[in-house]
Amino acid sequence: MQKKLMELKNLAEKKIQTAKDLQALKEIRVALLGKKGELTSVLRGMGKLSPKERPQIGALANKIRSQLEAWIEAKREELEEAKFVQQLATEKIDVTLPGAPITVGGVHPLQAVIEEVEDIFIGMGFEVAEGPEVETDKFNFEMMNFLKDHPARDMQDSFYITPEILLRTHTSGVQAREMLAKQGEVPLRIICPGKVYRRDQDDMTHSHQFMQIEGLAVDHNVTMSELKGVLLTFIHKVFGEETEVRLRPSFFPFVEPGMEVDIYDPQKGWLEILGAGMVHPRVLEKAGYNPERYTGFAFGLGVERIAMLKYGIDDIRHFYNNDLRFLRQFQSV
Ligand code: PHE
C-alpha cells in the first residue's frame, strides 16, 4: 500500500508539472483528489490493513494529499501568471501608432453648382422655392399652356403614374404653383432647383433623371432686357466674365417670345445651356395675374449641363454612379 501511494505521488507530480493550462490542471485535481479520485480509491483499501499499519498509512496518505495540494496550488499560480503575461502581450496598445484617418465627405458637384447658382440669384433679389417631383398634369402641362393635344407634349416624353399624375418633366410647373401661392401679389422673383424626369435612353449626354433650376420673375414692367441682364450676370459669374453668350429664338409653349441661350466654348463651339423667355400672357392669366398689368420672364437651366461645362466632365452618368474616384475630385468644391 505504501508503495502504491508513493507511485501515485510520483506520477501525480509529473502530471501536475506538465499541465498545460488552468482547465487541464483542474481536471488533474479532480482525477487525483476528487471523490472518485485516485488517492481516494487507494485509501478505500485501508480497511484491509492491520491496526498497526493503519495509522502509518493514514499519516502518509495525509502527507501526500497536502503535498499534492501544494503542488497544484503552485502550478495554478504559475499558470495564472503565464495567462496574465500573455494577455498583456496580446492586448497591448501601441499609443505611438498613427490614428485611423477620419474621412470627411465632400459636396456633390451638382449640389455645388446648385448652391453657387442660388447664391448668385439670391444676390439679385430672388428667393429659393421648391415643388413636388410627383406632379399633376395640371401643373406640369395645363397651367404651362400645353393644351391636352398640344404637340409640344411630345417634346417631353413623360413617366406617367396615372393619366393625370406624372414625374415632372421640368421644373416649370413651380412657376404656376408659386404664382397661385402669391395670389396676384408682386414682386415675385424665385428660383427653384430640383430633379426632373424624362423617358430618355441614358447615354453620355442623356439621363432619364436630371436636375434643373427654374427661374421666374413677375412684376410691373419686367422686360426682356432685365432677363438678358440677369442671365448675363449669372453666366459671367459661373463661367467667367469673358464668356461669350448668344440668345437664339426658340419655342416653349409657356413663353412668348422664347429663346435658348448658348455659351461659347473654345473647344466645342456654341453650347446650349438654358431655355428662357417672357412669360406667356395665358400662363400669367391662368395663375391669377392680369397680363395687361404685369409681365414676367422665366428661364430653366440644366444643372448637369452647367456642371459638365464648368468642370470638363464628358459623361453625365458620372454624376449618378457614386464612384469615389470621381467624387473625391470635388471634395474642396
Ligand atoms: N422648361 C423648359 C425645359 O425644360 C425650360 C424653360 C424654362 C424654357 C422656362 C423657358 C422658360 O426645357
mmCIF file of C-alpha atoms in Angstrom, residues 10-318:
data_model
loop_
_atom_site.group_PDB
_atom_site.id
_atom_site.type_symbol
_atom_site.label_atom_id
_atom_site.label_comp_id
_atom_site.label_asym_id
_atom_site.label_seq_id
_atom_site.Cartn_x
_atom_site.Cartn_y
_atom_site.Cartn_z
ATOM 1 C CA ASN A 10 5.414 10.414 -8.274
ATOM 2 C CA LEU A 11 3.036 10.084 -11.168
ATOM 3 C CA ALA A 12 0.868 12.897 -9.846
ATOM 4 C CA GLU A 13 3.860 15.215 -9.579
ATOM 5 C CA LYS A 14 4.658 14.694 -13.257
ATOM 6 C CA LYS A 15 1.056 15.229 -14.305
ATOM 7 C CA ILE A 16 0.791 18.415 -12.293
ATOM 8 C CA GLN A 17 4.044 19.814 -13.624
ATOM 9 C CA THR A 18 3.060 19.201 -17.230
ATOM 10 C CA ALA A 19 -0.472 20.617 -17.021
ATOM 11 C CA LYS A 20 -0.673 22.984 -19.944
ATOM 12 C CA ASP A 21 -3.420 25.294 -18.731
ATOM 13 C CA LEU A 22 -5.781 26.001 -15.860
ATOM 14 C CA GLN A 23 -8.518 23.817 -17.240
ATOM 15 C CA ALA A 24 -6.154 20.849 -17.575
ATOM 16 C CA LEU A 25 -4.939 21.424 -14.009
ATOM 17 C CA LYS A 26 -8.483 21.426 -12.711
ATOM 18 C CA GLU A 27 -9.138 18.099 -14.395
ATOM 19 C CA ILE A 28 -5.947 16.638 -12.909
ATOM 20 C CA ARG A 29 -7.006 17.805 -9.450
ATOM 21 C CA VAL A 30 -10.357 16.083 -9.746
ATOM 22 C CA ALA A 31 -8.744 12.921 -11.079
ATOM 23 C CA LEU A 32 -6.327 12.819 -8.109
ATOM 24 C CA LEU A 33 -8.178 14.199 -5.123
ATOM 25 C CA GLY A 34 -11.855 14.141 -6.081
ATOM 26 C CA LYS A 35 -14.417 11.785 -4.542
ATOM 27 C CA LYS A 36 -13.742 9.243 -7.208
ATOM 28 C CA GLY A 37 -10.112 10.274 -7.495
ATOM 29 C CA GLU A 38 -7.042 8.042 -7.426
ATOM 30 C CA LEU A 39 -5.971 8.867 -3.881
ATOM 31 C CA THR A 40 -9.429 8.221 -2.541
ATOM 32 C CA SER A 41 -9.643 4.878 -4.247
ATOM 33 C CA VAL A 42 -6.273 3.804 -2.816
ATOM 34 C CA LEU A 43 -7.420 4.798 0.639
ATOM 35 C CA ARG A 44 -10.512 2.704 0.202
ATOM 36 C CA GLY A 45 -8.247 -0.310 0.623
ATOM 37 C CA MET A 46 -7.306 0.848 4.168
ATOM 38 C CA GLY A 47 -9.903 -1.476 5.668
ATOM 39 C CA LYS A 48 -7.812 -4.449 4.766
ATOM 40 C CA LEU A 49 -4.786 -3.210 6.715
ATOM 41 C CA SER A 50 -3.751 -4.362 10.142
ATOM 42 C CA PRO A 51 -4.484 -1.992 13.031
ATOM 43 C CA LYS A 52 -0.773 -1.374 13.325
ATOM 44 C CA GLU A 53 -0.290 -0.291 9.756
ATOM 45 C CA ARG A 54 -3.397 1.781 9.527
ATOM 46 C CA PRO A 55 -2.173 4.960 11.372
ATOM 47 C CA GLN A 56 1.118 4.943 9.482
ATOM 48 C CA ILE A 57 -0.535 4.664 6.110
ATOM 49 C CA GLY A 58 -3.171 7.168 7.138
ATOM 50 C CA ALA A 59 -0.470 9.681 8.092
ATOM 51 C CA LEU A 60 1.379 9.055 4.834
ATOM 52 C CA ALA A 61 -1.799 9.500 2.798
ATOM 53 C CA ASN A 62 -2.498 12.810 4.509
ATOM 54 C CA LYS A 63 1.024 13.977 3.866
ATOM 55 C CA ILE A 64 0.716 13.043 0.214
ATOM 56 C CA ARG A 65 -2.627 14.782 -0.058
ATOM 57 C CA SER A 66 -1.162 18.033 1.341
ATOM 58 C CA GLN A 67 1.844 17.661 -0.893
ATOM 59 C CA LEU A 68 -0.352 17.250 -3.986
ATOM 60 C CA GLU A 69 -2.474 20.203 -2.961
ATOM 61 C CA ALA A 70 0.614 22.343 -2.537
ATOM 62 C CA TRP A 71 1.931 21.359 -5.969
ATOM 63 C CA ILE A 72 -1.422 22.013 -7.591
ATOM 64 C CA GLU A 73 -1.648 25.401 -5.921
ATOM 65 C CA ALA A 74 1.876 26.322 -7.008
ATOM 66 C CA LYS A 75 1.146 25.215 -10.553
ATOM 67 C CA ARG A 76 -2.109 27.141 -10.558
ATOM 68 C CA GLU A 77 -0.281 30.336 -9.622
ATOM 69 C CA GLU A 78 2.284 29.708 -12.287
ATOM 70 C CA LEU A 79 -0.354 29.137 -14.977
ATOM 71 C CA GLU A 80 -2.344 32.195 -13.956
ATOM 72 C CA GLU A 81 0.741 34.309 -14.111
ATOM 73 C CA ALA A 82 1.531 32.972 -17.591
ATOM 74 C CA LYS A 83 -2.004 33.638 -18.741
ATOM 75 C CA PHE A 84 -1.818 37.200 -17.477
ATOM 76 C CA VAL A 85 1.515 37.825 -19.175
ATOM 77 C CA GLN A 86 0.111 36.519 -22.407
ATOM 78 C CA GLN A 87 -2.962 38.682 -22.103
ATOM 79 C CA LEU A 88 -0.768 41.719 -21.618
ATOM 80 C CA ALA A 89 1.153 40.843 -24.742
ATOM 81 C CA THR A 90 -1.867 40.354 -26.977
ATOM 82 C CA GLU A 91 -3.889 43.271 -25.660
ATOM 83 C CA LYS A 92 -1.030 45.682 -25.822
ATOM 84 C CA ILE A 93 -1.936 49.093 -27.252
ATOM 85 C CA ASP A 94 0.758 50.938 -29.115
ATOM 86 C CA VAL A 95 -0.070 54.560 -28.378
ATOM 87 C CA THR A 96 2.541 55.709 -30.864
ATOM 88 C CA LEU A 97 0.694 54.220 -33.857
ATOM 89 C CA PRO A 98 -0.826 56.837 -36.194
ATOM 90 C CA GLY A 99 -4.596 57.232 -35.725
ATOM 91 C CA ALA A 100 -7.127 55.952 -38.263
ATOM 92 C CA PRO A 101 -7.826 58.759 -40.716
ATOM 93 C CA ILE A 102 -11.217 60.457 -40.314
ATOM 94 C CA THR A 103 -12.786 60.601 -43.757
ATOM 95 C CA VAL A 104 -14.737 63.732 -44.487
ATOM 96 C CA GLY A 105 -17.375 63.807 -47.217
ATOM 97 C CA GLY A 106 -17.488 66.433 -49.915
ATOM 98 C CA VAL A 107 -20.309 68.323 -51.552
ATOM 99 C CA HIS A 108 -21.591 66.568 -54.694
ATOM 100 C CA PRO A 109 -20.681 68.579 -57.804
ATOM 101 C CA LEU A 110 -24.363 69.006 -58.745
ATOM 102 C CA GLN A 111 -25.148 70.305 -55.285
ATOM 103 C CA ALA A 112 -22.129 72.623 -55.526
ATOM 104 C CA VAL A 113 -23.486 74.084 -58.771
ATOM 105 C CA ILE A 114 -26.970 74.485 -57.275
ATOM 106 C CA GLU A 115 -25.566 76.318 -54.269
ATOM 107 C CA GLU A 116 -23.445 78.565 -56.442
ATOM 108 C CA VAL A 117 -26.405 79.432 -58.685
ATOM 109 C CA GLU A 118 -28.653 80.010 -55.659
ATOM 110 C CA ASP A 119 -26.125 82.432 -54.191
ATOM 111 C CA ILE A 120 -25.908 84.387 -57.429
ATOM 112 C CA PHE A 121 -29.676 84.723 -57.769
ATOM 113 C CA ILE A 122 -30.249 85.462 -54.104
ATOM 114 C CA GLY A 123 -27.787 88.301 -54.688
ATOM 115 C CA MET A 124 -30.140 89.603 -57.402
ATOM 116 C CA GLY A 125 -33.221 89.513 -55.175
ATOM 117 C CA PHE A 126 -34.582 86.039 -55.901
ATOM 118 C CA GLU A 127 -35.883 83.610 -53.305
ATOM 119 C CA VAL A 128 -35.458 79.831 -53.384
ATOM 120 C CA ALA A 129 -38.670 77.806 -53.846
ATOM 121 C CA GLU A 130 -39.468 74.105 -54.031
ATOM 122 C CA GLY A 131 -42.020 71.979 -55.786
ATOM 123 C CA PRO A 132 -43.089 68.326 -55.910
ATOM 124 C CA GLU A 133 -41.327 65.801 -58.148
ATOM 125 C CA VAL A 134 -44.553 63.823 -58.495
ATOM 126 C CA GLU A 135 -46.626 66.399 -60.297
ATOM 127 C CA THR A 136 -50.089 66.640 -61.769
ATOM 128 C CA ASP A 137 -50.764 67.052 -65.481
ATOM 129 C CA LYS A 138 -52.368 70.345 -64.480
ATOM 130 C CA PHE A 139 -49.168 71.957 -63.230
ATOM 131 C CA ASN A 140 -46.645 70.179 -65.445
ATOM 132 C CA PHE A 141 -48.608 70.903 -68.649
ATOM 133 C CA GLU A 142 -52.019 72.603 -68.499
ATOM 134 C CA MET A 143 -51.052 75.644 -66.453
ATOM 135 C CA MET A 144 -47.960 75.992 -68.628
ATOM 136 C CA ASN A 145 -50.098 76.348 -71.736
ATOM 137 C CA PHE A 146 -49.662 72.847 -73.112
ATOM 138 C CA LEU A 147 -53.242 72.056 -74.049
ATOM 139 C CA LYS A 148 -54.424 68.446 -73.964
ATOM 140 C CA ASP A 149 -53.463 67.565 -77.519
ATOM 141 C CA HIS A 150 -50.676 70.058 -77.808
ATOM 142 C CA PRO A 151 -47.927 68.552 -79.977
ATOM 143 C CA ALA A 152 -45.327 70.106 -77.666
ATOM 144 C CA ARG A 153 -46.246 67.489 -75.061
ATOM 145 C CA ASP A 154 -44.257 65.081 -77.197
ATOM 146 C CA MET A 155 -41.166 67.216 -76.646
ATOM 147 C CA GLN A 156 -41.148 65.922 -73.125
ATOM 148 C CA ASP A 157 -41.551 62.166 -73.067
ATOM 149 C CA SER A 158 -43.020 61.582 -69.663
ATOM 150 C CA PHE A 159 -43.204 58.923 -66.971
ATOM 151 C CA TYR A 160 -46.917 58.736 -66.175
ATOM 152 C CA ILE A 161 -48.166 57.247 -62.932
ATOM 153 C CA THR A 162 -51.832 57.714 -63.824
ATOM 154 C CA PRO A 163 -53.208 59.681 -66.799
ATOM 155 C CA GLU A 164 -53.291 62.731 -64.514
ATOM 156 C CA ILE A 165 -50.150 62.211 -62.414
ATOM 157 C CA LEU A 166 -46.567 62.021 -63.653
ATOM 158 C CA LEU A 167 -42.973 62.569 -62.661
ATOM 159 C CA ARG A 168 -42.402 66.190 -63.593
ATOM 160 C CA THR A 169 -40.618 66.648 -66.906
ATOM 161 C CA HIS A 170 -39.363 70.109 -65.997
ATOM 162 C CA THR A 171 -39.367 72.464 -63.034
ATOM 163 C CA SER A 172 -41.627 74.925 -64.886
ATOM 164 C CA GLY A 173 -44.755 73.758 -63.053
ATOM 165 C CA VAL A 174 -43.343 75.503 -59.995
ATOM 166 C CA GLN A 175 -43.916 78.813 -61.778
ATOM 167 C CA ALA A 176 -47.685 78.267 -61.655
ATOM 168 C CA ARG A 177 -47.565 76.951 -58.087
ATOM 169 C CA GLU A 178 -45.653 79.999 -56.883
ATOM 170 C CA MET A 179 -47.865 82.455 -58.729
ATOM 171 C CA LEU A 180 -51.003 80.878 -57.287
ATOM 172 C CA ALA A 181 -49.492 80.895 -53.802
ATOM 173 C CA LYS A 182 -48.662 84.576 -54.161
ATOM 174 C CA GLN A 183 -52.306 85.331 -55.113
ATOM 175 C CA GLY A 184 -51.615 88.071 -57.602
ATOM 176 C CA GLU A 185 -49.101 89.914 -55.418
ATOM 177 C CA VAL A 186 -45.875 91.355 -56.822
ATOM 178 C CA PRO A 187 -42.925 91.374 -56.888
ATOM 179 C CA LEU A 188 -42.392 87.671 -57.379
ATOM 180 C CA ARG A 189 -38.844 86.509 -58.018
ATOM 181 C CA ILE A 190 -37.966 82.883 -57.360
ATOM 182 C CA ILE A 191 -35.617 80.170 -58.435
ATOM 183 C CA CYS A 192 -36.400 76.511 -57.913
ATOM 184 C CA PRO A 193 -33.809 73.759 -58.160
ATOM 185 C CA GLY A 194 -34.939 70.161 -58.384
ATOM 186 C CA LYS A 195 -34.986 66.780 -60.075
ATOM 187 C CA VAL A 196 -36.906 66.186 -63.292
ATOM 188 C CA TYR A 197 -37.619 63.003 -65.259
ATOM 189 C CA ARG A 198 -37.919 62.126 -68.941
ATOM 190 C CA ARG A 199 -38.146 58.880 -70.833
ATOM 191 C CA ASP A 200 -34.711 59.190 -72.373
ATOM 192 C CA GLN A 201 -32.270 56.422 -73.123
ATOM 193 C CA ASP A 202 -29.294 57.002 -70.807
ATOM 194 C CA ASP A 203 -26.042 57.766 -72.598
ATOM 195 C CA MET A 204 -23.149 60.222 -72.315
ATOM 196 C CA THR A 205 -25.402 63.256 -72.596
ATOM 197 C CA HIS A 206 -28.857 61.967 -71.644
ATOM 198 C CA SER A 207 -30.272 60.750 -68.384
ATOM 199 C CA HIS A 208 -33.827 59.734 -67.526
ATOM 200 C CA GLN A 209 -33.435 61.808 -64.365
ATOM 201 C CA PHE A 210 -31.553 65.076 -64.186
ATOM 202 C CA MET A 211 -31.732 68.436 -62.474
ATOM 203 C CA GLN A 212 -32.976 71.842 -63.478
ATOM 204 C CA ILE A 213 -33.127 75.240 -61.900
ATOM 205 C CA GLU A 214 -36.221 77.207 -62.787
ATOM 206 C CA GLY A 215 -36.312 80.977 -62.548
ATOM 207 C CA LEU A 216 -39.340 83.269 -62.550
ATOM 208 C CA ALA A 217 -39.844 86.995 -62.161
ATOM 209 C CA VAL A 218 -43.265 88.664 -62.283
ATOM 210 C CA ASP A 219 -43.715 92.363 -61.612
ATOM 211 C CA HIS A 220 -44.755 95.630 -63.190
ATOM 212 C CA ASN A 221 -42.532 96.342 -66.180
ATOM 213 C CA VAL A 222 -40.432 93.196 -66.208
ATOM 214 C CA THR A 223 -38.669 93.310 -69.563
ATOM 215 C CA MET A 224 -36.640 91.207 -71.918
ATOM 216 C CA SER A 225 -33.645 93.430 -71.204
ATOM 217 C CA GLU A 226 -33.920 92.633 -67.490
ATOM 218 C CA LEU A 227 -33.997 88.943 -68.397
ATOM 219 C CA LYS A 228 -30.925 89.376 -70.551
ATOM 220 C CA GLY A 229 -29.114 91.300 -67.825
ATOM 221 C CA VAL A 230 -29.928 88.671 -65.189
ATOM 222 C CA LEU A 231 -28.787 85.799 -67.419
ATOM 223 C CA LEU A 232 -25.567 87.532 -68.486
ATOM 224 C CA THR A 233 -24.709 88.287 -64.873
ATOM 225 C CA PHE A 234 -25.324 84.669 -63.952
ATOM 226 C CA ILE A 235 -23.293 83.263 -66.873
ATOM 227 C CA HIS A 236 -20.365 85.593 -66.308
ATOM 228 C CA LYS A 237 -20.247 84.727 -62.622
ATOM 229 C CA VAL A 238 -20.305 80.971 -63.252
ATOM 230 C CA PHE A 239 -18.163 80.713 -66.383
ATOM 231 C CA GLY A 240 -16.055 83.867 -66.188
ATOM 232 C CA GLU A 241 -16.500 87.476 -67.292
ATOM 233 C CA GLU A 242 -15.109 86.827 -70.762
ATOM 234 C CA THR A 243 -17.649 84.145 -71.701
ATOM 235 C CA GLU A 244 -19.440 84.881 -74.986
ATOM 236 C CA VAL A 245 -23.214 84.443 -74.871
ATOM 237 C CA ARG A 246 -25.750 84.039 -77.675
ATOM 238 C CA LEU A 247 -29.536 84.334 -77.400
ATOM 239 C CA ARG A 248 -31.346 82.305 -80.042
ATOM 240 C CA PRO A 249 -35.106 82.454 -80.750
ATOM 241 C CA SER A 250 -36.837 79.234 -79.763
ATOM 242 C CA PHE A 251 -40.199 77.882 -78.795
ATOM 243 C CA PHE A 252 -41.679 76.829 -75.464
ATOM 244 C CA PRO A 253 -45.474 76.976 -75.022
ATOM 245 C CA PHE A 254 -45.219 78.911 -71.748
ATOM 246 C CA VAL A 255 -43.114 81.839 -73.009
ATOM 247 C CA GLU A 256 -43.520 84.370 -75.794
ATOM 248 C CA PRO A 257 -41.076 85.239 -77.146
ATOM 249 C CA GLY A 258 -38.959 82.250 -76.234
ATOM 250 C CA MET A 259 -35.256 81.670 -76.642
ATOM 251 C CA GLU A 260 -32.387 79.372 -75.980
ATOM 252 C CA VAL A 261 -29.146 80.650 -74.533
ATOM 253 C CA ASP A 262 -25.784 79.351 -75.729
ATOM 254 C CA ILE A 263 -22.308 79.960 -74.404
ATOM 255 C CA TYR A 264 -19.170 79.718 -76.493
ATOM 256 C CA ASP A 265 -16.645 77.050 -75.632
ATOM 257 C CA PRO A 266 -13.334 77.414 -77.500
ATOM 258 C CA GLN A 267 -13.065 73.646 -77.964
ATOM 259 C CA LYS A 268 -16.671 72.659 -78.545
ATOM 260 C CA GLY A 269 -18.193 75.767 -80.094
ATOM 261 C CA TRP A 270 -21.657 77.092 -79.147
ATOM 262 C CA LEU A 271 -23.378 75.077 -76.424
ATOM 263 C CA GLU A 272 -26.944 75.460 -75.255
ATOM 264 C CA ILE A 273 -27.248 75.885 -71.504
ATOM 265 C CA LEU A 274 -30.758 77.102 -70.865
ATOM 266 C CA GLY A 275 -34.195 77.971 -72.169
ATOM 267 C CA ALA A 276 -35.875 81.274 -71.347
ATOM 268 C CA GLY A 277 -38.443 83.816 -72.424
ATOM 269 C CA MET A 278 -41.153 86.253 -71.421
ATOM 270 C CA VAL A 279 -43.931 84.513 -69.519
ATOM 271 C CA HIS A 280 -46.804 83.820 -71.908
ATOM 272 C CA PRO A 281 -49.841 86.029 -71.139
ATOM 273 C CA ARG A 282 -52.020 82.938 -70.913
ATOM 274 C CA VAL A 283 -49.747 81.460 -68.229
ATOM 275 C CA LEU A 284 -49.948 84.667 -66.199
ATOM 276 C CA GLU A 285 -53.709 84.722 -66.565
ATOM 277 C CA LYS A 286 -54.267 81.081 -65.585
ATOM 278 C CA ALA A 287 -52.219 81.690 -62.438
ATOM 279 C CA GLY A 288 -54.135 84.793 -61.401
ATOM 280 C CA TYR A 289 -52.033 87.649 -62.783
ATOM 281 C CA ASN A 290 -53.594 90.157 -65.179
ATOM 282 C CA PRO A 291 -51.305 90.156 -68.250
ATOM 283 C CA GLU A 292 -52.406 93.721 -69.011
ATOM 284 C CA ARG A 293 -50.816 94.895 -65.792
ATOM 285 C CA TYR A 294 -47.968 92.509 -65.199
ATOM 286 C CA THR A 295 -45.196 90.954 -67.216
ATOM 287 C CA GLY A 296 -42.722 88.272 -66.341
ATOM 288 C CA PHE A 297 -39.728 86.333 -67.504
ATOM 289 C CA ALA A 298 -38.780 82.735 -66.894
ATOM 290 C CA PHE A 299 -35.813 80.518 -67.526
ATOM 291 C CA GLY A 300 -34.875 76.909 -66.972
ATOM 292 C CA LEU A 301 -31.315 75.678 -66.877
ATOM 293 C CA GLY A 302 -29.834 72.206 -66.780
ATOM 294 C CA VAL A 303 -27.661 71.700 -63.716
ATOM 295 C CA GLU A 304 -25.728 68.743 -65.177
ATOM 296 C CA ARG A 305 -25.025 70.709 -68.332
ATOM 297 C CA ILE A 306 -23.541 73.556 -66.343
ATOM 298 C CA ALA A 307 -21.510 71.251 -64.122
ATOM 299 C CA MET A 308 -20.179 69.346 -67.148
ATOM 300 C CA LEU A 309 -19.031 72.533 -68.862
ATOM 301 C CA LYS A 310 -17.654 74.093 -65.710
ATOM 302 C CA TYR A 311 -15.632 71.066 -64.629
ATOM 303 C CA GLY A 312 -14.907 69.476 -68.009
ATOM 304 C CA ILE A 313 -16.941 66.317 -67.366
ATOM 305 C CA ASP A 314 -17.646 64.333 -70.523
ATOM 306 C CA ASP A 315 -20.250 61.814 -69.375
ATOM 307 C CA ILE A 316 -23.434 62.733 -67.491
ATOM 308 C CA ARG A 317 -23.558 59.272 -65.906
ATOM 309 C CA HIS A 318 -20.554 60.122 -63.700
#
